[in-house]
Amino acid sequence: MKAGSELKKSDERLGNLQLLRFFAALLVIIFHTVGNAHKNGISTPRLDMIGDIGRSGVDIFFVISGFVMVQSQAIRVSSPIFFISRRIIRIFPLYCFLTIIYYILASVFPSQFPNLELSIKWLIASLTFSSGILGLGEPLIWLGWTLEFEFLFYLVFSLALFSRSTIRTGLLTVISFIAIVPIFGLNPIVFEFCFGIVAAIIFQRISINAFFCKIISIFGAMALIGSVTLESNSWNRPLIWGIPSFLLVLSSSQLKQTKNAVILKLGNSSFSAYLIQIFTIPILFKVDKRLNFHFFQGDALVVVMAIITILSGLLMYEVAEKRVTKYLNRRILSFS
């Protein structure tokens, strides 16, 4: 192992993390598509073999998020206000837009959303990432439960920025979560952000030999696959999915980075793909039911729908997310 001073300072793009982002989004999308297939009486025998592993995409996202926050501060030190503003710009506009669209559709076509009891309070709580804190359960777009944890992480991390040191900021964030999880009964899944912080600190300080990185990566992948035999709950989830995700992020960050333009684009659009599935998956099953497709059945149908969702996310990213984020960042940077 080499000292961190011999590492390239990482303004280099970590393309491997973009590949992991895409993989994480794909896992979640396939998992949700399989669930909808079962609700529609469609069997998916091959995909059923992987069980709940698709849910682990969220865990990979959380570890990557912890890594990226530390890494972004190492590249460019930001004030707490500037940092939190950038993060809000990253997740809020698209989430806000889709939440409002979802609310409007559910109001206009209530028969299509039979299990929703709409209220302005719920809408506001959803838009302010506070549904869980207020005891309202999941947000209006239920996928947003992950964003509520994400936003909590941003808040804690931004407060820790007053330490004026990337390493101290990361460690203070870890200590804060260790303290608040038992005190407030917080879901232990937030520890996965801490795993990402640790991976980033290791990346900053230590260069791991490529051979060992590959061993770590294989071990992480095998642990993730092996978890198919385990039953997850809120307390063991950081162990059975969080630790393998940590190993994958750590090894991926240290290996030679991919510069493949397609992979980078798919990674960039993973957030859009993650959110757009709330619309694409139900719509695609309604279309399938109406047109009674015979070209694809079962597992193949799920794969096709997942691909369409990924492509829809890519379109959403190019048309809306990228442009809005770039515009708002430019406005904020002009005041920095």
Tab-separated table of C-alpha atoms in Angstrom, residues 23-194:
chain	number	residue	atom	x	y	z
A	23	PHE	CA	-26.200	-1.083	-11.688
A	24	ALA	CA	-27.918	0.025	-8.467
A	25	ALA	CA	-30.738	1.735	-10.370
A	26	LEU	CA	-31.180	-1.331	-12.582
A	27	LEU	CA	-31.407	-3.630	-9.545
A	28	VAL	CA	-34.132	-1.520	-7.955
A	29	ILE	CA	-36.078	-1.128	-11.192
A	30	ILE	CA	-36.032	-4.872	-11.895
A	31	PHE	CA	-37.100	-5.603	-8.315
A	32	HIS	CA	-40.084	-3.250	-8.554
A	33	THR	CA	-41.007	-4.489	-12.036
A	34	VAL	CA	-41.012	-8.092	-10.796
A	35	GLY	CA	-43.261	-7.038	-7.908
A	36	ASN	CA	-45.704	-5.422	-10.319
A	37	ALA	CA	-45.590	-8.489	-12.565
A	38	HIS	CA	-46.703	-10.661	-9.659
A	39	LYS	CA	-49.537	-8.248	-8.865
A	40	ASN	CA	-50.683	-8.611	-12.468
A	41	GLY	CA	-50.582	-12.395	-12.335
A	42	ILE	CA	-47.408	-12.708	-14.401
A	43	SER	CA	-44.858	-15.273	-13.241
A	44	THR	CA	-41.125	-14.543	-13.376
A	45	PRO	CA	-39.484	-17.841	-12.341
A	46	ARG	CA	-35.909	-16.946	-13.298
A	47	LEU	CA	-35.880	-13.480	-11.765
A	48	ASP	CA	-37.584	-14.830	-8.646
A	49	MET	CA	-34.397	-16.780	-7.982
A	50	ILE	CA	-32.542	-13.587	-7.019
A	51	GLY	CA	-35.118	-12.840	-4.339
A	52	ASP	CA	-34.852	-9.451	-2.644
A	53	ILE	CA	-31.340	-8.671	-3.879
A	54	GLY	CA	-32.835	-5.963	-6.092
A	55	ARG	CA	-33.520	-3.928	-2.963
A	56	SER	CA	-29.776	-3.740	-2.350
A	57	GLY	CA	-29.550	-1.147	-5.106
A	58	VAL	CA	-30.660	1.398	-2.505
A	59	ASP	CA	-27.807	0.336	-0.219
A	60	ILE	CA	-25.296	0.789	-3.031
A	61	PHE	CA	-26.740	4.265	-3.673
A	62	PHE	CA	-26.340	5.231	-0.013
A	63	VAL	CA	-22.721	4.070	0.187
A	64	ILE	CA	-21.900	5.909	-3.051
A	65	SER	CA	-23.564	9.038	-1.660
A	66	GLY	CA	-21.407	8.977	1.473
A	67	PHE	CA	-18.313	8.504	-0.669
A	68	VAL	CA	-19.173	11.287	-3.091
A	69	MET	CA	-19.902	13.852	-0.373
A	70	VAL	CA	-16.441	13.434	1.157
A	71	GLN	CA	-14.833	13.305	-2.260
A	72	SER	CA	-16.554	16.471	-3.483
A	73	GLN	CA	-15.295	18.325	-0.414
A	74	ALA	CA	-11.766	17.056	-1.017
A	75	ILE	CA	-11.876	18.450	-4.542
A	76	ARG	CA	-13.564	21.732	-3.682
A	77	VAL	CA	-14.150	22.886	-0.122
A	78	SER	CA	-17.656	24.346	0.264
A	79	SER	CA	-19.345	26.286	3.020
A	80	PRO	CA	-22.259	24.515	4.744
A	81	ILE	CA	-24.820	26.760	3.023
A	82	PHE	CA	-23.229	26.364	-0.393
A	83	PHE	CA	-22.991	22.600	0.083
A	84	ILE	CA	-26.611	22.095	1.126
A	85	SER	CA	-27.773	24.400	-1.682
A	86	ARG	CA	-25.943	22.304	-4.257
A	87	ARG	CA	-27.407	19.098	-2.872
A	88	ILE	CA	-30.954	20.490	-2.853
A	89	ILE	CA	-30.493	21.558	-6.465
A	90	ARG	CA	-29.357	18.034	-7.262
A	91	ILE	CA	-32.411	16.196	-5.942
A	92	PHE	CA	-35.276	18.630	-5.353
A	93	PRO	CA	-36.367	20.044	-8.760
A	94	LEU	CA	-37.020	16.694	-10.463
A	95	TYR	CA	-38.491	15.134	-7.321
A	96	CYS	CA	-40.731	18.172	-6.791
A	97	PHE	CA	-41.910	18.165	-10.406
A	98	LEU	CA	-42.743	14.450	-10.436
A	99	THR	CA	-44.421	14.607	-7.015
A	100	ILE	CA	-46.726	17.416	-8.144
A	101	ILE	CA	-47.502	15.593	-11.401
A	102	TYR	CA	-48.301	12.460	-9.389
A	103	TYR	CA	-50.565	14.439	-7.056
A	104	ILE	CA	-52.424	16.024	-9.993
A	105	LEU	CA	-52.913	12.671	-11.739
A	106	ALA	CA	-54.159	11.061	-8.527
A	107	SER	CA	-56.601	13.958	-8.040
A	108	VAL	CA	-57.930	13.868	-11.607
A	109	PHE	CA	-58.026	10.063	-11.937
A	110	PRO	CA	-58.682	8.786	-8.394
A	111	SER	CA	-59.886	5.397	-9.665
A	112	GLN	CA	-56.368	4.713	-10.937
A	113	PHE	CA	-54.928	5.378	-7.461
A	114	PRO	CA	-57.410	3.530	-5.217
A	115	ASN	CA	-55.127	3.260	-2.194
A	116	LEU	CA	-54.156	6.930	-1.992
A	117	GLU	CA	-55.818	9.310	0.458
A	118	LEU	CA	-54.550	12.651	-0.766
A	119	SER	CA	-54.061	15.676	1.443
A	120	ILE	CA	-52.197	18.966	1.157
A	121	LYS	CA	-50.390	18.118	4.400
A	122	TRP	CA	-49.042	14.925	2.855
A	123	LEU	CA	-48.034	16.774	-0.306
A	124	ILE	CA	-46.132	19.432	1.653
A	125	ALA	CA	-44.491	16.803	3.862
A	126	SER	CA	-43.433	14.898	0.752
A	127	LEU	CA	-41.926	18.002	-0.830
A	128	THR	CA	-40.025	18.883	2.349
A	129	PHE	CA	-38.635	15.368	2.916
A	130	SER	CA	-40.475	15.139	6.231
A	131	SER	CA	-43.163	12.472	5.741
A	132	GLY	CA	-41.402	9.979	7.972
A	133	ILE	CA	-40.540	12.511	10.680
A	134	LEU	CA	-44.157	13.721	10.812
A	135	GLY	CA	-45.457	10.169	11.148
A	136	LEU	CA	-47.150	10.169	7.741
A	137	GLY	CA	-45.297	7.106	6.529
A	138	GLU	CA	-43.850	7.119	3.043
A	139	PRO	CA	-44.008	10.248	0.868
A	140	LEU	CA	-46.548	10.622	-1.938
A	141	ILE	CA	-44.064	9.128	-4.390
A	142	TRP	CA	-43.181	6.253	-2.105
A	143	LEU	CA	-39.738	5.872	-3.658
A	144	GLY	CA	-38.958	9.165	-1.951
A	145	TRP	CA	-38.377	7.418	1.393
A	146	THR	CA	-34.769	7.012	0.290
A	147	LEU	CA	-34.506	10.737	-0.431
A	148	GLU	CA	-35.697	11.562	3.080
A	149	PHE	CA	-32.728	9.629	4.472
A	150	GLU	CA	-30.510	11.205	1.828
A	151	PHE	CA	-31.591	14.693	2.838
A	152	LEU	CA	-31.029	13.905	6.524
A	153	PHE	CA	-27.503	12.833	5.633
A	154	TYR	CA	-26.940	16.099	3.757
A	155	LEU	CA	-28.082	18.108	6.777
A	156	VAL	CA	-25.826	16.254	9.218
A	157	PHE	CA	-22.873	16.412	6.821
A	158	SER	CA	-23.366	20.133	6.157
A	159	LEU	CA	-23.343	20.891	9.890
A	160	ALA	CA	-20.139	18.888	10.259
A	161	LEU	CA	-18.527	21.087	7.586
A	162	PHE	CA	-17.921	23.728	10.253
A	163	SER	CA	-14.939	21.591	11.284
A	164	ARG	CA	-13.173	22.913	8.136
A	165	SER	CA	-11.459	19.594	7.449
A	166	THR	CA	-12.685	16.898	5.081
A	167	ILE	CA	-11.505	14.081	7.340
A	168	ARG	CA	-12.942	15.695	10.485
A	169	THR	CA	-16.209	16.383	8.662
A	170	GLY	CA	-16.502	12.733	7.684
A	171	LEU	CA	-15.665	11.482	11.160
A	172	LEU	CA	-18.064	13.935	12.832
A	173	THR	CA	-20.839	12.731	10.528
A	174	VAL	CA	-20.124	9.107	11.424
A	175	ILE	CA	-20.081	9.915	15.153
A	176	SER	CA	-23.334	11.889	14.812
A	177	PHE	CA	-25.158	8.954	13.233
A	178	ILE	CA	-23.763	6.541	15.816
A	179	ALA	CA	-25.288	8.829	18.452
A	180	ILE	CA	-28.662	9.661	16.894
A	181	VAL	CA	-29.638	6.190	15.623
A	182	PRO	CA	-30.210	4.723	19.114
A	183	ILE	CA	-31.424	8.003	20.651
A	184	PHE	CA	-34.131	8.693	18.062
A	185	GLY	CA	-34.732	5.130	16.902
A	186	LEU	CA	-33.534	6.012	13.412
A	187	ASN	CA	-33.365	3.304	10.763
A	188	PRO	CA	-29.829	1.820	10.870
A	189	ILE	CA	-29.695	2.003	7.073
A	190	VAL	CA	-28.214	5.495	7.568
A	191	PHE	CA	-24.975	3.807	8.658
A	192	GLU	CA	-24.455	2.995	4.989
A	193	PHE	CA	-23.695	6.670	4.350
A	194	CYS	CA	-20.973	6.233	6.975
